[in-house]
CSV table of C-alpha atoms in Angstrom, one decimal:
chain,number,residue,atom,x,y,z
A,1,MET,CA,101.4,110.2,87.3
A,2,GLN,CA,102.7,106.7,87.1
A,3,THR,CA,101.7,104.7,84.0
A,4,ARG,CA,100.3,101.2,84.3
A,5,THR,CA,101.3,98.9,81.5
A,6,VAL,CA,100.9,95.5,80.1
A,7,THR,CA,103.5,93.1,79.0
A,8,LEU,CA,102.8,89.9,77.0
A,9,GLY,CA,104.6,87.1,75.4
A,10,GLY,CA,104.8,85.6,72.0
A,11,LEU,CA,106.2,88.6,70.2
A,12,GLY,CA,108.8,88.5,67.5
A,13,ALA,CA,109.7,91.1,64.9
A,14,CYS,CA,112.0,92.3,62.1
A,15,GLY,CA,113.4,95.7,61.3
A,16,LEU,CA,116.2,97.9,60.1
A,17,ARG,CA,120.0,97.3,60.2
A,18,ALA,CA,122.9,99.5,59.3
A,19,SER,CA,125.0,98.4,56.3
A,20,ARG,CA,128.1,99.9,54.6
A,21,HIS,CA,127.0,98.4,51.3
A,22,GLY,CA,123.4,99.4,50.9
A,23,VAL,CA,120.0,97.9,51.3
A,24,ARG,CA,119.3,94.2,51.0
A,25,GLY,CA,116.7,91.7,52.1
A,26,LEU,CA,114.0,93.9,50.9
A,27,VAL,CA,110.5,92.5,51.2
A,28,PRO,CA,109.3,88.9,51.8
A,29,ARG,CA,106.9,87.3,49.3
A,30,VAL,CA,103.5,88.3,50.6
A,31,LEU,CA,100.3,89.7,49.4
A,32,VAL,CA,100.7,93.2,50.7
A,33,GLN,CA,97.8,95.1,52.1
A,34,ARG,CA,98.7,98.8,52.0
A,35,VAL,CA,96.7,99.4,55.2
A,36,LEU,CA,93.6,101.6,54.6
A,37,VAL,CA,94.4,101.9,50.9
A,38,GLN,CA,95.0,99.0,48.6
A,39,ARG,CA,96.6,95.6,48.1
A,40,VAL,CA,99.6,95.0,45.9
A,41,LEU,CA,101.8,92.0,45.3
A,42,VAL,CA,105.4,92.3,46.5
A,43,GLN,CA,108.1,89.8,45.6
A,44,ARG,CA,111.1,89.0,47.7
A,45,GLY,CA,114.0,91.3,46.6
A,46,ARG,CA,117.6,90.2,46.2
A,47,GLY,CA,118.9,93.6,46.9
A,48,VAL,CA,119.0,97.0,45.2
A,49,GLY,CA,122.7,97.7,45.0
A,50,SER,CA,124.9,100.1,46.9
A,51,LEU,CA,123.5,103.2,48.4
A,52,ALA,CA,125.2,105.6,50.8
A,53,VAL,CA,127.6,104.4,53.5
A,54,ALA,CA,125.7,103.3,56.6
A,55,ALA,CA,122.4,103.1,54.8
A,56,LEU,CA,119.6,101.4,56.7
A,57,LEU,CA,118.3,98.1,55.4
A,58,VAL,CA,115.1,96.3,56.0
A,59,ALA,CA,115.7,92.9,57.5
A,60,CYS,CA,113.8,90.0,58.7
A,61,ALA,CA,114.3,87.1,61.1
A,62,ALA,CA,112.6,83.8,61.8
A,63,GLY,CA,110.2,84.4,64.6
A,64,SER,CA,107.1,83.0,66.2
A,65,ASP,CA,103.7,84.1,67.4
A,66,LYS,CA,103.8,81.3,69.9
A,67,SER,CA,103.6,82.7,73.3
A,68,SER,CA,103.6,80.8,75.2
A,69,GLY,CA,97.3,83.7,92.3
A,70,ALA,CA,95.7,86.8,94.1
A,71,THR,CA,94.9,86.5,97.8
A,72,SER,CA,92.5,83.6,98.3
A,73,GLY,CA,88.9,84.3,99.3
A,74,VAL,CA,88.2,87.1,96.7
A,75,ALA,CA,84.6,87.1,95.6
A,76,TRP,CA,84.0,86.3,91.9
A,77,SER,CA,80.9,86.4,89.8
A,78,THR,CA,80.6,85.4,86.1
A,79,SER,CA,78.1,85.8,83.3
A,80,SER,CA,77.7,85.3,79.6
A,81,SER,CA,75.9,87.0,76.8
A,82,GLY,CA,76.4,90.4,78.2
A,83,GLY,CA,77.6,89.5,81.6
A,84,SER,CA,77.3,91.2,85.0
A,85,THR,CA,78.6,94.7,85.5
A,86,ALA,CA,81.1,95.6,88.1
A,87,SER,CA,80.1,95.9,91.7
A,88,MET,CA,78.9,99.5,92.2
A,89,GLY,CA,79.2,100.0,96.0
A,90,SER,CA,77.2,102.6,97.9
A,91,ALA,CA,75.1,105.1,96.1
A,92,SER,CA,74.2,107.3,99.0
A,93,GLY,CA,75.4,110.8,99.6
A,94,GLY,CA,77.2,112.1,102.6
A,95,ALA,CA,75.6,113.4,105.8
A,96,ASN,CA,74.8,117.0,106.2
A,97,GLY,CA,77.5,119.1,107.7
A,98,GLY,CA,77.4,121.3,110.8
A,99,ALA,CA,77.5,125.1,111.0
A,100,ASN,CA,81.1,125.2,110.0
A,101,ALA,CA,82.0,122.1,108.0
A,102,GLY,CA,80.2,120.7,105.1
A,103,GLY,CA,78.7,117.2,104.9
A,104,ALA,CA,80.9,114.2,104.2
A,105,GLY,CA,81.2,113.0,100.6
A,106,GLY,CA,79.3,110.2,99.0
A,107,GLY,CA,80.7,106.6,98.8
A,108,ALA,CA,82.4,104.9,95.9
A,109,GLY,CA,79.1,104.1,94.2
A,110,GLU,CA,78.1,104.9,90.7
A,111,THR,CA,75.7,107.7,91.7
A,112,GLY,CA,76.8,108.8,95.2
A,113,SER,CA,76.0,112.5,95.8
A,114,GLY,CA,77.6,114.9,98.2
A,115,GLY,CA,76.0,116.0,101.4
A,116,LEU,CA,74.2,119.2,101.9
A,117,ALA,CA,75.8,122.2,103.6
A,118,SER,CA,74.1,123.1,106.9
A,119,ALA,CA,74.0,126.7,108.3
A,120,GLY,CA,76.5,128.0,105.8
A,121,GLY,CA,79.0,125.2,105.9
A,122,ALA,CA,80.6,124.0,102.7
A,123,GLY,CA,78.8,121.2,100.8
A,124,GLY,CA,80.1,117.6,101.0
A,125,ALA,CA,82.4,116.1,98.4
A,126,GLY,CA,80.9,114.1,95.6
A,127,GLY,CA,80.8,110.4,95.1
A,128,GLY,CA,83.9,108.2,94.4
A,129,ALA,CA,85.6,107.5,91.1
A,130,ASN,CA,83.4,104.9,89.7
A,131,ALA,CA,81.1,107.2,87.7
A,132,GLY,CA,81.3,110.4,89.7
A,133,GLY,CA,78.7,111.5,92.2
A,134,ALA,CA,77.0,114.9,91.9
A,135,GLY,CA,78.2,117.8,94.1
A,136,GLY,CA,76.3,118.5,97.3
A,137,GLY,CA,73.9,121.3,97.4
A,138,ALA,CA,74.3,124.6,99.3
A,139,ASN,CA,72.1,125.3,102.4
A,140,ALA,CA,72.1,128.8,103.8
A,141,GLY,CA,74.9,130.1,101.6
A,142,GLY,CA,77.2,127.1,101.9
A,143,ALA,CA,79.1,126.1,98.8
A,144,GLY,CA,78.1,122.8,97.1
A,145,GLY,CA,80.5,119.9,97.3
A,146,ALA,CA,82.6,118.8,94.4
A,147,GLY,CA,81.5,116.0,92.1
A,148,GLY,CA,83.2,112.6,92.0
A,149,GLY,CA,85.9,111.5,89.6
A,150,SER,CA,85.5,109.8,86.2
A,151,GLY,CA,86.8,106.5,84.8
A,152,GLY,CA,85.7,103.0,85.4
A,153,GLY,CA,87.0,102.7,89.0
A,154,ALA,CA,88.5,99.3,88.2
A,155,GLU,CA,91.8,98.4,89.9
A,156,VAL,CA,92.8,95.5,87.6
A,157,LEU,CA,91.5,94.3,84.3
A,158,VAL,CA,92.2,91.1,82.4
A,159,PHE,CA,91.4,90.4,78.8
A,160,GLY,CA,91.5,86.9,77.3
A,161,GLY,CA,91.3,85.5,73.9
A,162,GLY,CA,90.6,82.1,72.4
A,163,ALA,CA,89.6,80.7,69.0
A,164,THR,CA,85.9,80.9,69.8
A,165,SER,CA,85.5,83.4,72.6
A,166,LEU,CA,86.8,86.5,74.3
A,167,PHE,CA,86.7,87.3,78.0
A,168,GLY,CA,86.9,90.4,80.2
A,169,GLY,CA,87.4,90.5,83.9
A,170,GLU,CA,87.4,93.4,86.4
A,171,LEU,CA,88.7,93.7,89.9
A,172,LYS,CA,87.2,96.6,91.9
A,173,GLY,CA,86.9,97.1,95.7
A,174,GLY,CA,88.1,93.5,96.4
A,175,ALA,CA,85.3,92.0,94.2
A,176,TRP,CA,85.5,90.7,90.7
A,177,SER,CA,83.0,90.7,87.8
A,178,SER,CA,83.4,89.1,84.4
A,179,LYS,CA,81.9,89.1,80.9
A,180,THR,CA,82.1,86.7,78.0
A,181,ILE,CA,82.5,88.7,74.8
A,182,ALA,CA,81.5,87.6,71.3
A,183,GLY,CA,84.4,87.1,69.0
A,184,GLY,CA,87.6,85.1,68.9
A,185,THR,CA,91.4,85.2,68.2
A,186,GLN,CA,94.2,82.7,68.1
A,187,HIS,CA,96.9,85.3,68.7
A,188,VAL,CA,98.2,87.3,71.7
A,189,VAL,CA,96.0,90.1,73.0
A,190,GLY,CA,96.9,93.5,74.3
A,191,LEU,CA,95.4,95.6,77.1
A,192,ALA,CA,96.3,98.9,78.7
A,193,PHE,CA,94.9,101.9,80.6
A,194,ARG,CA,95.0,105.5,79.5
A,195,ASN,CA,95.9,107.9,82.3
A,196,ASP,CA,92.2,109.0,82.5
A,197,GLY,CA,91.2,105.4,83.6
A,198,ILE,CA,89.8,104.3,80.3
A,199,ALA,CA,91.3,101.0,79.1
A,200,ALA,CA,91.5,99.5,75.6
A,201,GLY,CA,91.9,95.9,74.7
A,202,VAL,CA,93.3,95.3,71.2
A,203,TYR,CA,93.5,92.1,69.2
A,204,ARG,CA,93.4,90.4,65.8
A,205,ASP,CA,89.9,89.3,65.0
A,206,ASP,CA,89.7,85.8,63.5
A,207,PRO,CA,88.9,85.0,60.8
A,208,THR,CA,88.7,88.5,59.3
A,209,GLY,CA,92.2,89.6,60.4
A,210,ALA,CA,90.8,93.0,61.3
A,211,LEU,CA,92.7,95.0,64.0
A,212,THR,CA,89.9,95.2,66.6
A,213,PHE,CA,89.5,96.9,69.9
A,214,LEU,CA,87.0,97.2,72.8
A,215,THR,CA,87.1,99.6,75.7
A,216,HIS,CA,86.4,99.5,79.5
A,217,ASP,CA,85.0,102.4,81.4
A,218,ALA,CA,82.4,103.1,84.2
A,219,LEU,CA,79.8,101.2,82.2
A,220,GLY,CA,81.9,98.1,81.8
A,221,TRP,CA,83.2,96.5,78.6
A,222,SER,CA,82.1,97.9,75.2
A,223,ASN,CA,81.3,95.8,72.1
A,224,PRO,CA,84.3,95.1,69.9
A,225,GLN,CA,84.8,97.1,66.7
A,226,ALA,CA,87.5,97.5,64.0
A,227,ILE,CA,89.8,100.4,64.6
A,228,ALA,CA,89.1,101.4,61.0
A,229,VAL,CA,87.8,99.9,57.8
A,230,GLY,CA,90.5,97.9,56.0
A,231,VAL,CA,93.1,97.8,58.7
A,232,THR,CA,94.3,94.2,59.2
A,233,THR,CA,97.1,92.5,61.1
A,234,GLN,CA,98.5,89.0,60.7
A,235,ARG,CA,99.3,88.6,64.4
A,236,GLY,CA,98.2,90.0,67.8
A,237,PRO,CA,99.4,93.5,68.6
A,238,ALA,CA,101.4,94.8,71.5
A,239,VAL,CA,100.2,97.8,73.5
A,240,PHE,CA,101.4,100.3,76.1
A,241,GLY,CA,99.4,102.7,78.2
A,242,GLY,CA,99.9,106.4,79.0
A,243,VAL,CA,98.2,109.6,77.9
A,244,ALA,CA,96.9,107.3,75.1
A,245,VAL,CA,97.0,103.6,74.5
A,246,ASP,CA,99.8,103.0,71.9
A,247,ALA,CA,99.8,99.9,69.7
A,248,ILE,CA,102.3,98.3,67.4
A,249,PHE,CA,100.9,95.8,64.9
A,250,HIS,CA,102.1,93.6,62.1
A,251,GLY,CA,100.5,94.3,58.7
A,252,ASP,CA,99.6,91.7,56.1
A,253,ASP,CA,102.6,93.1,54.2
A,254,PHE,CA,104.9,92.0,57.1
A,255,LYS,CA,105.6,95.7,57.9
A,256,HIS,CA,105.2,97.3,61.3
A,257,TYR,CA,102.6,99.9,61.9
A,258,PHE,CA,101.8,102.2,64.8
A,259,ALA,CA,98.4,103.3,66.1
A,260,SER,CA,97.3,105.4,69.1
A,261,TYR,CA,94.0,105.5,71.0
A,262,GLY,CA,93.4,108.9,72.7
A,263,ALA,CA,90.1,110.7,72.0
A,264,GLY,CA,89.9,108.3,69.1
A,265,TRP,CA,92.4,106.3,66.9
A,266,SER,CA,95.0,108.7,65.5
A,267,PRO,CA,97.2,107.8,63.9
A,268,ILE,CA,95.6,104.6,62.7
A,269,ALA,CA,98.2,102.8,60.7
A,270,GLU,CA,101.4,104.9,60.7
A,271,PRO,CA,104.3,103.1,59.0
A,272,VAL,CA,107.4,102.7,61.2
A,273,THR,CA,109.6,104.6,58.8
A,274,PRO,CA,112.4,107.0,59.8
A,275,PRO,CA,112.9,110.0,57.4
A,276,ASN,CA,114.6,109.0,54.2
A,277,SER,CA,114.6,105.3,55.0
A,278,ALA,CA,112.7,102.1,54.5
A,279,GLN,CA,109.8,100.9,56.6
A,280,SER,CA,110.6,98.3,59.3
A,281,PHE,CA,109.1,94.9,58.6
A,282,GLY,CA,109.6,91.2,59.3
A,283,PRO,CA,108.0,87.9,59.9
A,284,THR,CA,106.7,88.5,63.4
A,285,GLN,CA,105.2,91.1,65.8
A,286,ALA,CA,107.3,93.8,67.6
A,287,SER,CA,107.0,94.7,71.3
A,288,ILE,CA,106.4,98.2,72.6
A,289,THR,CA,107.0,100.3,75.7
A,290,GLY,CA,107.2,104.0,76.5
A,291,ILE,CA,109.9,106.4,77.8
A,292,LYS,CA,109.4,110.1,78.5
A,293,GLY,CA,106.1,110.0,76.7
A,294,ASP,CA,107.5,108.5,73.5
A,295,ALA,CA,107.0,105.0,72.1
A,296,VAL,CA,109.8,102.5,71.9
A,297,ILE,CA,109.6,99.2,69.9
A,298,ALA,CA,112.0,96.2,69.8
A,299,PHE,CA,112.3,93.6,67.1
A,300,THR,CA,114.7,91.1,65.6
A,301,GLY,CA,116.6,91.5,62.3
A,302,ASP,CA,117.5,89.1,59.5
A,303,ASP,CA,120.9,88.5,61.1
A,304,ALA,CA,119.1,87.5,64.3
A,305,GLY,CA,120.3,90.8,65.9
A,306,VAL,CA,117.9,92.7,68.2
A,307,TYR,CA,117.0,96.3,67.3
A,308,VAL,CA,115.3,99.1,69.2
A,309,GLN,CA,113.5,102.0,67.5
A,310,GLU,CA,112.0,105.1,69.1
A,311,ARG,CA,109.3,107.5,68.0
A,312,ALA,CA,109.9,111.1,69.2
A,313,LEU,CA,107.5,113.9,68.6
A,314,GLY,CA,105.7,111.8,66.0
A,315,VAL,CA,108.9,110.9,64.0
A,316,TRP,CA,110.5,107.5,64.0
A,317,LYS,CA,114.3,107.5,64.6
A,318,PRO,CA,116.6,105.0,62.9
A,319,ALA,CA,116.8,101.5,64.6
A,320,VAL,CA,119.8,100.8,66.9
A,321,MET,CA,121.2,97.3,67.3
A,322,VAL,CA,121.8,95.8,70.7
A,323,PRO,CA,125.5,94.9,70.4
A,324,GLY,CA,126.2,91.1,70.5
A,325,SER,CA,122.6,90.1,70.4
A,326,SER,CA,121.4,87.0,68.6
A,327,ALA,CA,117.7,86.2,69.1
A,328,ALA,CA,115.6,83.1,68.3
A,329,LEU,CA,112.3,84.9,68.6
A,330,GLY,CA,111.3,88.6,69.1
A,331,PRO,CA,112.4,90.4,72.2
A,332,THR,CA,110.4,92.1,74.9
A,333,VAL,CA,111.3,95.6,76.2
A,334,ALA,CA,110.2,97.6,79.2
A,335,SER,CA,111.0,101.0,80.7
A,336,THR,CA,112.3,101.7,84.3
A,337,GLY,CA,112.7,104.8,86.4
A,338,ALA,CA,116.3,104.3,87.2
A,339,ALA,CA,119.7,105.0,85.5
A,340,SER,CA,119.0,102.0,83.3
A,341,GLU,CA,116.3,103.6,81.1
A,342,LEU,CA,115.2,100.4,79.3
A,343,VAL,CA,115.6,96.7,79.9
A,344,LEU,CA,115.3,94.2,77.1
A,345,VAL,CA,115.1,90.4,77.2
A,346,TYR,CA,115.2,87.9,74.3
A,347,LEU,CA,115.8,84.2,73.8
A,348,ARG,CA,119.3,83.4,72.5
A,349,ALA,CA,119.3,81.9,69.1
A,350,SER,CA,121.6,79.1,69.9
A,351,ASP,CA,119.7,77.6,72.8
A,352,HIS,CA,116.6,79.7,73.7
A,353,GLN,CA,118.2,80.8,77.0
A,354,PRO,CA,116.8,84.2,78.2
A,355,MET,CA,119.3,87.0,77.7
A,356,TYR,CA,119.1,90.6,78.9
A,357,SER,CA,120.5,94.0,78.1
A,358,LEU,CA,120.2,97.4,79.7
A,359,ARG,CA,120.2,100.9,78.1
A,360,THR,CA,121.9,103.6,80.2
A,361,MET,CA,122.3,107.1,78.8
A,362,GLY,CA,121.3,105.9,75.4
A,363,SER,CA,123.8,103.0,75.2
A,364,TRP,CA,123.0,99.3,75.3
A,365,SER,CA,125.1,96.9,77.4
A,366,ALA,CA,126.4,93.6,76.0
A,367,PRO,CA,123.8,90.9,76.6
A,368,LEU,CA,124.2,88.6,79.6
A,369,SER,CA,122.3,85.4,80.6
A,370,VAL,CA,119.4,85.9,83.0
A,371,GLU,CA,120.1,82.5,84.6
A,372,ALA,CA,122.4,79.8,83.2
A,373,LYS,CA,119.9,76.9,83.6
A,374,SER,CA,116.7,78.6,82.3
A,375,TYR,CA,115.3,78.0,78.8
A,376,SER,CA,112.0,78.9,77.2
A,377,ASP,CA,110.0,78.2,74.0
A,378,ALA,CA,108.2,81.6,73.9
A,379,THR,CA,109.0,85.3,74.3
A,380,PRO,CA,108.9,86.1,78.0
A,381,ALA,CA,106.9,88.8,79.7
A,382,LEU,CA,108.8,91.7,81.2
A,383,LEU,CA,107.7,94.4,83.7
A,384,GLY,CA,109.9,97.4,84.4
A,385,ARG,CA,109.3,99.3,87.7
A,386,THR,CA,110.1,102.9,88.7
A,387,ASP,CA,112.6,101.8,91.3
A,388,GLY,CA,114.8,100.4,88.6
A,389,THR,CA,113.9,96.7,89.2
A,390,ALA,CA,112.4,94.5,86.6
A,391,LEU,CA,110.2,91.4,86.9
A,392,LEU,CA,110.5,88.6,84.3
A,393,VAL,CA,108.1,85.7,83.9
A,394,PHE,CA,108.6,83.0,81.2
A,395,ARG,CA,107.2,79.6,80.2
A,396,GLY,CA,109.9,77.0,80.6
A,397,LEU,CA,110.4,74.1,78.2
A,398,ASP,CA,108.2,72.1,80.6
A,399,GLN,CA,105.4,74.6,79.8
A,400,LYS,CA,105.3,75.8,83.4
A,401,GLY,CA,105.6,79.4,84.5
A,402,TYR,CA,108.7,80.8,86.3
A,403,ALA,CA,109.5,84.3,87.7
A,404,THR,CA,112.7,86.2,88.5
A,405,THR,CA,113.4,89.7,89.6
A,406,MET,CA,116.3,92.0,88.5
A,407,THR,CA,117.8,94.3,91.1
A,408,PRO,CA,120.4,96.8,89.9
A,409,GLY,CA,123.7,96.6,91.7
A,410,LYS,CA,123.0,93.1,93.1
A,411,LYS,CA,125.3,90.2,92.1
A,412,PRO,CA,123.9,88.3,90.3
A,413,PRO,CA,121.3,90.9,89.2
A,414,TRP,CA,118.6,88.3,88.7
A,415,SER,CA,117.1,86.2,91.5
A,416,PRO,CA,116.9,82.4,91.0
A,417,PRO,CA,113.8,81.7,88.9
A,418,GLN,CA,110.9,80.4,91.1
A,419,PRO,CA,107.6,78.6,90.1
A,420,ILE,CA,104.7,81.1,89.8
A,421,ALA,CA,102.3,78.8,91.7
A,422,THR,CA,102.1,75.6,93.7
A,423,PRO,CA,101.3,73.3,92.0
A,424,ASN,CA,102.9,74.8,89.0
A,425,ASP,CA,100.6,73.8,86.2
A,426,ALA,CA,101.3,73.8,82.5
A,427,LEU,CA,100.4,77.0,80.7
A,428,SER,CA,98.8,77.7,77.3
A,429,SER,CA,101.0,80.8,76.8
A,430,THR,CA,103.4,83.2,78.5
A,431,PRO,CA,101.8,84.8,81.6
A,432,ALA,CA,101.0,88.6,81.5
A,433,LEU,CA,102.2,91.2,84.0
A,434,ALA,CA,101.1,94.6,85.2
A,435,LEU,CA,102.3,97.0,87.9
A,436,GLY,CA,101.0,96.3,91.4
A,437,VAL,CA,98.0,97.9,93.0
A,438,GLY,CA,98.1,99.0,96.6
A,439,ALA,CA,100.5,96.9,98.6
A,440,ASN,CA,101.1,94.5,95.7
A,441,SER,CA,104.3,94.9,93.8
A,442,ALA,CA,103.0,93.2,90.6
A,443,GLU,CA,99.8,91.7,89.2
A,444,MET,CA,99.8,88.6,87.0
A,445,ALA,CA,97.4,86.5,84.9
A,446,PHE,CA,97.8,83.3,83.1
A,447,VAL,CA,95.8,80.6,81.2
A,448,LYS,CA,96.1,77.0,82.3
A,449,LEU,CA,96.6,74.5,79.5
A,450,SER,CA,94.4,72.0,81.2
A,451,ASP,CA,91.2,74.0,81.3
A,452,GLY,CA,91.6,77.1,79.1
A,453,LYS,CA,90.7,79.4,81.9
A,454,ILE,CA,92.3,82.6,83.3
A,455,TYR,CA,93.9,82.7,86.7
A,456,TYR,CA,95.0,85.8,88.6
A,457,SER,CA,97.8,86.2,91.2
A,458,ALA,CA,99.4,89.1,93.0
A,459,LEU,CA,103.0,89.5,94.1
A,460,ALA,CA,103.0,90.6,97.8
A,461,GLY,CA,106.6,91.4,98.7
A,462,SER,CA,108.5,88.5,97.2
A,463,VAL,CA,105.7,85.9,97.4
A,464,TRP,CA,103.2,85.1,94.7
A,465,GLN,CA,99.8,84.7,96.3
A,466,VAL,CA,97.6,81.6,95.7
A,467,PRO,CA,96.1,81.9,92.2
A,468,VAL,CA,92.4,82.7,91.9
A,469,LEU,CA,90.2,81.3,89.1
A,470,VAL,CA,88.9,84.2,87.0
A,471,GLY,CA,87.0,82.3,84.3
A,472,GLY,CA,86.7,82.0,80.6
A,473,THR,CA,86.2,79.1,78.2
A,474,SER,CA,88.7,77.6,75.8
A,475,LEU,CA,91.1,80.6,76.1
A,476,SER,CA,94.7,80.6,75.0
A,477,PHE,CA,96.1,84.1,75.7
A,478,VAL,CA,95.6,86.7,78.3
A,479,ALA,CA,96.6,90.3,79.0
A,480,ILE,CA,96.4,92.3,82.3
A,481,ALA,CA,96.5,95.9,83.1
A,482,SER,CA,96.4,97.9,86.4
A,483,ALA,CA,94.7,101.3,86.8
A,484,PRO,CA,96.9,104.4,86.8
């Protein structure tokens, strides 16, 4: 089953680096919150002397939490203080079947039931995937129809955050619904689906700093709640969806922690620490993706080098440096289904020009420029696709959005960056990307600087469709996810 993921901008990080002379650059001066346990005061270290050759060191880099149209005519409805629920569709069951065949299944509604079986025919199939219809009954010995699927039935979700409000939007069956959610955040937000169709939005609650989440299922958006008592983060988390929704977040002690939402949150605040080594930490947030069921994070070190670290079978491996990398902010990383297993993009330290590197058979290529005349002030958003291509969107120095596609084997690999909309308005943050639904090759959401509202667009072929206003009030950041 193909996993739908979310990519978002504004992520930086810090991590581990190999050294022949030992461990240095230990811990920044911060009030450390040992997540879930206690708070202790940690002073910046000057080094602890020589350890074994090739010891890993904890390193930090200057970073920033600054992150920065679907087909027209789509119906949209909004609400506040609870909001409207998603459009439910037909609730009727299928018609009775004849003597041989069972009745047709119910529609895609929340309570559609299967048709009865006539004269021994098999019962009709149950309702669609929104909430699952009941199986059809059996008449004269016919078998009852199967019940409908589970999950929310949403095709695309958006989740937005601003200082004074949160916002959730749902696209299903060509229609949209939305909900204004109590709360607020001034940091990037994350959103991803599990493979079972349940989605989780994860964010930093302001002003408490609590790592907070809400879910979306057949009943709509849940109320937000902390993932656990005492778990805080100083910036917005990054998430990736699969069997579970995996999250990487930046603790108040500047260290990186991993959490995973399956049946519940477990682990909750796992230190990113390889065996017999120090925990990864730094001044900004890491990014996350997945490969072969395992989590992969990317971050920037104190020497401005970019590092990648994997979690396999519940154990973190040592960080690996991308050769020749030098980043101004944190990188973004995505997985693909081609020979190039991973693609990574960061802004070059010297001029903020987007650079990329590919990992093939475990080895990273030397970084190259995405496009010689492109520059950005925020970490871009990156979407890897199973055909090996990758889509990159970034906010230029003019605060407007631009998109480019990487095609392996093509020269040059990246297409010329194009505006994401006409007119191409200034953005509050980096746009968010998700895999396309149906004939779309990608889904995108962004927040306009002028009105603080979310807009949605789909990439049909190579053309971005006219953006559609989704809604929201005084928002700054947005995440988007497409159903598996």
